[in-house]
Tab-separated table of C-alpha atoms in Angstrom:
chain	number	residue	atom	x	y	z
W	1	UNK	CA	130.957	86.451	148.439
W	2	UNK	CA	128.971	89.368	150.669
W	3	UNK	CA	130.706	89.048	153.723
W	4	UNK	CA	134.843	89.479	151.705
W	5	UNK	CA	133.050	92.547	149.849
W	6	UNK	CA	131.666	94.333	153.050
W	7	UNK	CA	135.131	93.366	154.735
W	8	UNK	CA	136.565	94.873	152.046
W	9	UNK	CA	134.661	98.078	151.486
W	10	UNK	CA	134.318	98.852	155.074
W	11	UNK	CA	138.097	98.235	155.697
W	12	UNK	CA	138.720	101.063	152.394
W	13	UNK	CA	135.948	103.395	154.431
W	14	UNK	CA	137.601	103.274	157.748
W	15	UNK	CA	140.886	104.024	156.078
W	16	UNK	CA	139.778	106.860	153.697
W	17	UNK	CA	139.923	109.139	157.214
W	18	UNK	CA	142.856	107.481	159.075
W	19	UNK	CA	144.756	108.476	155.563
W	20	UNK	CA	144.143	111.467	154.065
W	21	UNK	CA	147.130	111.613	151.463
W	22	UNK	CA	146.256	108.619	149.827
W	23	UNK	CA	142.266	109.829	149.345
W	24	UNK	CA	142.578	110.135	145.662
W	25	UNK	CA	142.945	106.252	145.428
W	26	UNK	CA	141.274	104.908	148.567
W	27	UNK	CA	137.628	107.149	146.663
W	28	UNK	CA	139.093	105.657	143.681
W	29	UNK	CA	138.944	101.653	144.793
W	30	UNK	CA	135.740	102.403	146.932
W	31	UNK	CA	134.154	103.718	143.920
W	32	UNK	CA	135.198	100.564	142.329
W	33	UNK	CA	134.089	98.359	144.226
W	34	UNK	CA	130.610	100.086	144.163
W	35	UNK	CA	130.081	100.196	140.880
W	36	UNK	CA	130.660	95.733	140.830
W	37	UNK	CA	128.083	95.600	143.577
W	38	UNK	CA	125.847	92.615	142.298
W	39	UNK	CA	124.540	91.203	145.201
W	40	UNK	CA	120.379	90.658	145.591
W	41	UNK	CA	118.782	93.078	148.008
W	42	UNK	CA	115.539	91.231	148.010
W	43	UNK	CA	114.558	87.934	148.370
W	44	UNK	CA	111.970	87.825	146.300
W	45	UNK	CA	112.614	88.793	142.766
W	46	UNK	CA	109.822	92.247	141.160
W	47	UNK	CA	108.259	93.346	144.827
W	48	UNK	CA	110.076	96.981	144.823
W	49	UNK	CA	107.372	98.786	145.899
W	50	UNK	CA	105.354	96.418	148.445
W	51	UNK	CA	103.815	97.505	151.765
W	52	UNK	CA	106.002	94.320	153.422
W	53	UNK	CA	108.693	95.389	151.604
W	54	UNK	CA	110.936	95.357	155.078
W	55	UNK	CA	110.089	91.277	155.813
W	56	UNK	CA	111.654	90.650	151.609
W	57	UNK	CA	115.374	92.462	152.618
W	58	UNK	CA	118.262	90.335	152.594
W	59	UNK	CA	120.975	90.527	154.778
W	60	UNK	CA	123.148	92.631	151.897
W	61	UNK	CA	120.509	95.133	152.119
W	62	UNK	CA	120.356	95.802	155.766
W	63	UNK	CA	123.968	96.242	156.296
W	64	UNK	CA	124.292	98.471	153.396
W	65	UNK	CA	121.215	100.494	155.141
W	66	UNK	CA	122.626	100.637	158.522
W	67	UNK	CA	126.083	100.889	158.552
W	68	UNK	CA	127.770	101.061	154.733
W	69	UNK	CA	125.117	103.797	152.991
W	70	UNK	CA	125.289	105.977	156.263
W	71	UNK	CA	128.961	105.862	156.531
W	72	UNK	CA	129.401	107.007	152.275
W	73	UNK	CA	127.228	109.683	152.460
W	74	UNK	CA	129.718	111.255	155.197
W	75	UNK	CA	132.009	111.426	152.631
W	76	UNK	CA	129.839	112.756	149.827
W	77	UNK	CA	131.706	116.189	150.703
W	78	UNK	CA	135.213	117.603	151.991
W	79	UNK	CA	136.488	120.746	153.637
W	80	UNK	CA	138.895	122.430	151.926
W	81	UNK	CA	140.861	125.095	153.203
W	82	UNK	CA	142.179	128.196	151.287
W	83	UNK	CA	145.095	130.167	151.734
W	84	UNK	CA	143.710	132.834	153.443
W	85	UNK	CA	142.622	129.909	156.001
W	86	UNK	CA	138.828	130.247	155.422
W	87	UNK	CA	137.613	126.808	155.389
W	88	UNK	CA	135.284	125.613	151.896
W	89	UNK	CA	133.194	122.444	151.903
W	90	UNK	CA	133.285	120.954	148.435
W	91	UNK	CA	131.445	117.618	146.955
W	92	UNK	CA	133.505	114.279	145.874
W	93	UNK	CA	132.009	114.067	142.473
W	94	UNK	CA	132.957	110.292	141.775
W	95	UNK	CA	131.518	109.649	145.490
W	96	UNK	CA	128.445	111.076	144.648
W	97	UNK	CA	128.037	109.277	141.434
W	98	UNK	CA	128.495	105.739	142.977
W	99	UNK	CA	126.245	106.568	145.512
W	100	UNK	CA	123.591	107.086	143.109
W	101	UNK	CA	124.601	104.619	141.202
W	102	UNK	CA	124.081	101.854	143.874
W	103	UNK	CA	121.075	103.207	145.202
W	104	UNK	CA	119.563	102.507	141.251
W	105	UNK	CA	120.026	99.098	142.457
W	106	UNK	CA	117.628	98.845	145.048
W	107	UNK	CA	113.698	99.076	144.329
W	108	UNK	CA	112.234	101.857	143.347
W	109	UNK	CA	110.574	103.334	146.744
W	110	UNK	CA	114.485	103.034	148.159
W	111	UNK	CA	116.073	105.246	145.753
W	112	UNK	CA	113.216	107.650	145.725
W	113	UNK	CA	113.739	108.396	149.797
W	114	UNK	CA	117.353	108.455	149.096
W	115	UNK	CA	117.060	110.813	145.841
W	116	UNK	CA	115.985	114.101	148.275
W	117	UNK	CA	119.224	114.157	150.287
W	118	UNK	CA	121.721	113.490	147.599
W	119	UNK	CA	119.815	116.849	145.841
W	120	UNK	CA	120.041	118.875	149.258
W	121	UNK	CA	123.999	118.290	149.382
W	122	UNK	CA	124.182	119.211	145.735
W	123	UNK	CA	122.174	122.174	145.839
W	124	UNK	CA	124.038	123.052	148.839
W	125	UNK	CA	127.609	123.033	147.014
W	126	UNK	CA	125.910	125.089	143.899
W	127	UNK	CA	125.693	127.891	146.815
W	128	UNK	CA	129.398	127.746	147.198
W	129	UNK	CA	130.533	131.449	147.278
W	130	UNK	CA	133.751	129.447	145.525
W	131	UNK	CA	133.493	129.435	141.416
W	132	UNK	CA	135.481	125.895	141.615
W	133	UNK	CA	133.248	124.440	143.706
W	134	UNK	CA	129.906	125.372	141.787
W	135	UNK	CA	131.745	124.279	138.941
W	136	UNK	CA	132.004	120.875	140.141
W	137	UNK	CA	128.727	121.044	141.969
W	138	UNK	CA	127.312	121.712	137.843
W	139	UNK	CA	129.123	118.946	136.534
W	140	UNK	CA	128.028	116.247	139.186
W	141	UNK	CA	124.204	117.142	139.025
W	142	UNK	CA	124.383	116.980	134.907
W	143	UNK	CA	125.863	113.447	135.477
W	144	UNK	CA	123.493	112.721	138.429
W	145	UNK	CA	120.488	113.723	135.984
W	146	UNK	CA	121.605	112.274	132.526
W	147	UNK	CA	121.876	108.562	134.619
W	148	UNK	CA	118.715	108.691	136.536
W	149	UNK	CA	115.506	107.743	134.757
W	150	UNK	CA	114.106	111.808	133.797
W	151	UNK	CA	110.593	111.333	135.650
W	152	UNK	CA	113.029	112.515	138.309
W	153	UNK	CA	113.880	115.684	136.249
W	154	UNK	CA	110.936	117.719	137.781
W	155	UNK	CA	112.581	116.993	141.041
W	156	UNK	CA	115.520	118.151	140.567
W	157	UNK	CA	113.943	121.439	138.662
W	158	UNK	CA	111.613	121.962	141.892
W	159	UNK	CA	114.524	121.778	144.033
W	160	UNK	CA	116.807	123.506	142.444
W	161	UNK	CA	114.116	126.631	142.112
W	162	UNK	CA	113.480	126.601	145.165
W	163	UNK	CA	116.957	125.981	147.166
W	164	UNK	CA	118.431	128.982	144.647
W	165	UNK	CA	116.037	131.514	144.456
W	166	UNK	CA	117.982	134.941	145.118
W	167	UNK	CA	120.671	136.778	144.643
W	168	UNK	CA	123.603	135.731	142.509
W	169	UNK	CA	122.075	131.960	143.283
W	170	UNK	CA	119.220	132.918	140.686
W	171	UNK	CA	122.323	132.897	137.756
W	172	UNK	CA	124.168	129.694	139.346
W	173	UNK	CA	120.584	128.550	138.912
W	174	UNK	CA	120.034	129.171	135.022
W	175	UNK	CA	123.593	127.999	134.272
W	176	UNK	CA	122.900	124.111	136.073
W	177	UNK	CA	119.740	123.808	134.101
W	178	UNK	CA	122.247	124.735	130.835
W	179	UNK	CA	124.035	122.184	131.793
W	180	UNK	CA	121.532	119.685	132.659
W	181	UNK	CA	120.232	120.268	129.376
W	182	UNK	CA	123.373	119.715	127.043
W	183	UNK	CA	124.340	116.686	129.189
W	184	UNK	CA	120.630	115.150	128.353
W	185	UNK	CA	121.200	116.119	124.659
W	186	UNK	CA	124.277	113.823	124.510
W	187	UNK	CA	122.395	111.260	126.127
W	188	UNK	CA	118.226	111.201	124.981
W	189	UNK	CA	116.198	112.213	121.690
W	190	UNK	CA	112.914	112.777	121.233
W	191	UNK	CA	112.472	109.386	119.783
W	192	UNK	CA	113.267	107.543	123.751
W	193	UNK	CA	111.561	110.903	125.098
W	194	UNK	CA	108.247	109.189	123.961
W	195	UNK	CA	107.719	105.680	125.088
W	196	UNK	CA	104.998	106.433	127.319
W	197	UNK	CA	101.235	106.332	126.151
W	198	UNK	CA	100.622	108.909	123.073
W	199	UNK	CA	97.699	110.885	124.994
W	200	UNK	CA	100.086	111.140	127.452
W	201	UNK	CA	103.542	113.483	128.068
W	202	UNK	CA	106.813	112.227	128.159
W	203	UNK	CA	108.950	112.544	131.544
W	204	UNK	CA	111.113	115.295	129.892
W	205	UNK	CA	107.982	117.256	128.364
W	206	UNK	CA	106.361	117.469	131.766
W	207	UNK	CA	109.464	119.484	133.320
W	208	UNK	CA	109.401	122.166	130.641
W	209	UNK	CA	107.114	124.463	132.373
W	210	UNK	CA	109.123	124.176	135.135
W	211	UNK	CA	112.252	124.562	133.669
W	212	UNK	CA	110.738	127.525	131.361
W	213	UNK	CA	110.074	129.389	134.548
W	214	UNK	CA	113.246	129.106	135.440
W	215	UNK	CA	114.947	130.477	132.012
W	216	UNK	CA	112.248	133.393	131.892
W	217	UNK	CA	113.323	134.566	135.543
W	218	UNK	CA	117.366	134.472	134.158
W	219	UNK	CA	115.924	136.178	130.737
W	220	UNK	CA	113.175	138.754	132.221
W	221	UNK	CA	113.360	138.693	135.734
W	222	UNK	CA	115.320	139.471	138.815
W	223	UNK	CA	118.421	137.603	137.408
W	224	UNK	CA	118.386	139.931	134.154
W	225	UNK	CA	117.923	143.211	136.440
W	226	UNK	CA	120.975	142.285	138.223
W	227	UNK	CA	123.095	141.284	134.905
W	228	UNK	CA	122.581	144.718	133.248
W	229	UNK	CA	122.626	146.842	136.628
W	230	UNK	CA	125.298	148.934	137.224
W	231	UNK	CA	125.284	149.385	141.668
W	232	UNK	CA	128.031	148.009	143.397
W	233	UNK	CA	126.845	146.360	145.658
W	234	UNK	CA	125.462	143.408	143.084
W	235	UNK	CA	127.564	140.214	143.565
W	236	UNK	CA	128.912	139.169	139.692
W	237	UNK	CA	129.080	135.607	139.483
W	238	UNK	CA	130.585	134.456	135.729
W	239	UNK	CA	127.274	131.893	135.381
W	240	UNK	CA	125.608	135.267	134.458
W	241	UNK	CA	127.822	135.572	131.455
W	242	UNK	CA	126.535	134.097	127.994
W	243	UNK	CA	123.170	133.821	126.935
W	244	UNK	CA	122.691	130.428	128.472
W	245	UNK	CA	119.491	130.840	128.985
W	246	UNK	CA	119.021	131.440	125.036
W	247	UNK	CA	120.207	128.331	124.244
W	248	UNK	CA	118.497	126.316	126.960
W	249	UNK	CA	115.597	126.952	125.166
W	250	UNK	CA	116.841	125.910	122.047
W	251	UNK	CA	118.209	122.234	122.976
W	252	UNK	CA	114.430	121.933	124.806
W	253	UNK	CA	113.140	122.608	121.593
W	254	UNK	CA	115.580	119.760	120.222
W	255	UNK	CA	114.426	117.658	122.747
W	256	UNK	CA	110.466	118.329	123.055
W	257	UNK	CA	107.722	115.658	121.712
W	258	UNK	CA	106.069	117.799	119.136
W	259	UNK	CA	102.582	117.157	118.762
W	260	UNK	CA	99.546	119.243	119.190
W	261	UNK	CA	97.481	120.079	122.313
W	262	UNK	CA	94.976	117.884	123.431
W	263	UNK	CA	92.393	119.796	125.186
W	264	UNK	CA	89.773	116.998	125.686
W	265	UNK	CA	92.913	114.683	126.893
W	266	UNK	CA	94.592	114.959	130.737
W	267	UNK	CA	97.484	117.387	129.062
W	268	UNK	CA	95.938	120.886	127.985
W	269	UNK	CA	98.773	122.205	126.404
W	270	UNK	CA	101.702	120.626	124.750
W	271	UNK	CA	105.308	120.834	125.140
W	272	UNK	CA	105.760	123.433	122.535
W	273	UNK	CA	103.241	125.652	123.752
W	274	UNK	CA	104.712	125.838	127.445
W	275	UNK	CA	107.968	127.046	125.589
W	276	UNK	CA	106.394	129.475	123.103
W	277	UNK	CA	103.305	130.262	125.170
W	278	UNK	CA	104.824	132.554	127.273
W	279	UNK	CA	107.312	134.408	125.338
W	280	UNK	CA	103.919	135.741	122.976
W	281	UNK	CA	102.172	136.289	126.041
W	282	UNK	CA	104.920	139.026	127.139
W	283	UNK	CA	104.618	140.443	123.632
W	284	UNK	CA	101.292	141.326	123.794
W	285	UNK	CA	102.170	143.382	127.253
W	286	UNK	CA	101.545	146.971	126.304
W	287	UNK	CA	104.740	148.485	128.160
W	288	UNK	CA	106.911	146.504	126.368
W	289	UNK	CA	110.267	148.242	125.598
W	290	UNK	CA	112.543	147.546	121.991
W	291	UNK	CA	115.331	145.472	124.114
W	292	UNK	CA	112.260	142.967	125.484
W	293	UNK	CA	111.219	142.606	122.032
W	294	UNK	CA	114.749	142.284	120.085
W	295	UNK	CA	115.473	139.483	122.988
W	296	UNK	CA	111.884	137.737	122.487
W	297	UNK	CA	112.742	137.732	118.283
W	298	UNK	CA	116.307	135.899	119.199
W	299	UNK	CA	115.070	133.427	121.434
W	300	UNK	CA	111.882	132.955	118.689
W	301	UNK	CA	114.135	132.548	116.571
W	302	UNK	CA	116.070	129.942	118.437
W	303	UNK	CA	113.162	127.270	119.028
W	304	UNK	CA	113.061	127.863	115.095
W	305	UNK	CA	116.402	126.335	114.812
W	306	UNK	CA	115.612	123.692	117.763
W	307	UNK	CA	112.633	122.815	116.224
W	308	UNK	CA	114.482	122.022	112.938
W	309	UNK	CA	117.262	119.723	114.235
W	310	UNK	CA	113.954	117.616	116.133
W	311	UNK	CA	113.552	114.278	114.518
W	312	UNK	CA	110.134	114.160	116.133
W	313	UNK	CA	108.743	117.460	113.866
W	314	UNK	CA	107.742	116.335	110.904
C-alpha cells in the first residue's frame, strides 16, 4: 500500500545523508523502489493534459510533488573532493535515471515541466573541468535520451547548443551528441522512426538540422580551429580526439527516413537533404582550401555507407 512505500522511501531518503558510507546501497534500494512505483497519480484514467488537471491528482501524486520529487532531485548530484582538496560536484547516474524514469509515469504536461531541470543539471556536469565527470555526465544523457520518447530529442539538442557553446565545451558538445547517437542506434531504426503521418517527419528527422549544426561547428568551425591550433593557451580536452563528428553523421544517415522532399507539403526539405545540403553548399564556396574538400569527400563518403546499412532506402 502508498502509505508503507512513502514510509519506506522517505525513511531510505532521510538516511542516504545521515550515512554516507553506506550511499552505494541506500541509491541502490531507493532506486529500487522507484523503478516498482505503480501507484495511480490520477483519478481519472487518459486526462494528462487537462486544464483541471490539479482537481484529478491523487493523494500519491501530491506527496510525491511536494515532499518526495523535491527531496530526490537534491541528490541528483554529489561533491566530491580531490586530493589536492578542490571540491568537484558530480551527477548520481542511477539517481538520475529513476528520476526520469518515474516522472514517465505521470501525464504528459508533468514530465515535460520536469524534463528542463533534469537537462540543466546534466548540461551542467558536461561542463565539469573533470574528464570523469563529463564522462559520466555523457553516459547518463545517452541513457536519459534513448528512454524518453525522441520528440524530446530537439530539446535536448537546443539545450545542449546552447548551454555549451565555447571553448573546450564546443568539443564536450560534439562528443554527447556521438554518444546520443550510438546509444539511439542500439535502441531505434528507421522502421519505428516513422510511425507518424507519411507527409509528415519523424521525431528523430526533425532534430537533424539541429544536430547537423552542431557536427558542422566541431567539423568547420570554432571547435576545428581550436583542434588543429597550435597556441598554448587552448584548453585540450580528449572529446576533441577522433573524428566523432564523422561518424555522427554516418549513424544519422543509418537512422534518417529517406524519402524525397515535399515542397508543396509542411516539410520543405527532407532528412537527407539537411545532412547533405550543407556539406555541397560549402563546396561551392570559392575560397575553399584542399583539407575542406578532402574532409567534405570523407564525410560524403560516409552518409554513402550510412545510407547503405538504412533499411528504409530502397
Amino acid at each position: 500500500p502508498w502509505n508503507k512505500y512513502h514510509n519506506t522511501i522517505w525513511s531510505i531518503l532521510s538516511s542516504i545523508d545521515r550515512h554516507p558510507e553506506q550511499e552505494r546501497y541506500l541509491i541502490g534500494a531507493l532506486c529500487a523502489i522507484i523503478d516498482a512505483f505503480n501507484f495511480d497519480l490520477v483519478t481519472k484514467p487518459g486526462i494528462g493534459n487537462e486544464d483541471d488537471v490539479d482537481d484529478e491528482k491523487t493523494a500519491v501524486w501530491r506527496a510525491l510533488e511536494r515532499r518526495v520529487i523535491p527531496k530526490i532531485e537534491g541528490l541528483l548530484t554529489k561533491e566530491k573532493i580531490e586530493r589536492n582538496g578542490t571540491k568537484t560536484k558530480m551527477i548520481r547516474p542511477p539517481v538520475v535515471l529513476a528520476l526520469v524514469k518515474l516522472f514517465q509515469k505521470f501525464p504528459e504536461s508533468f514530465f515535460e515541466s520536469k524534463l528542463p531541470h533534469v537537462l540543466t543539471v546534466m548540461c551542467d556536469a558536461l561542463r565539469n573541468k573533470d574528464s570523469d565527470a563529463r564522462d559520466l555526465a555523457r553516459t547518463t544523457m545517452s541513457k536519459i535520451v534513448s528512454g524518453m520518447d525522441l520528440k524530446y530529442l530537439a530539446d535536448v539538442v537546443r539545450e545542449l547548443a546552447i548551454t555549451l557553446n565555447e571553448g573546450y565545451k564546443l568539443h564536450v558538445r560534439s562528443a554527447v551528441i556521438h554518444s546520443i547517437l550510438q546509444e539511439l542506434e542500439s535502441t531505434h531504426s528507421p522502421s519505428q522512426l516513422t510511425s507518424e503521418v507519411k507527409s509528415h517527419t519523424s521525431n528523430f528527422d526533425s532534430a537533424i538540422p539541429a544536430i547537423m549544426d552542431i557536427l558542422q561547428e566541431d567539423l568547420f568551425g570554432e571547435a576545428n580551429e581550436r583542434r588543429e591550433s597550435r597556441e598554448t593557451n587552448v584548453r585540450y580536452v580528449k572529446e576533441a580526439g577522433g573524428s566523432k563528428s564523422v561518424n555522427s553523421v554516418e549513424i544519422i544517415c543509418r537512422l534518417l527516413t529517406f524519402k524525397p522532399s515535399d515542397a508543396s507539403g509542411s516539410i520543405s526539405k527532407s532528412s537527407i537533404h539537411c545532412v547533405v545540403g550543407p556539406l555541397l553548399e560549402r563546396l561551392r564556396m570559392p575560397d575553399i582550401n584542399a583539407a575542406t574538400i578532402r574532409k567534405i569527400k570523407e564525410i560524403l563518403l560516409r552518409v554513402v555507407i550510412g545510407l547503405s546499412h538504412n533499411p528504409s532506402v530502397g
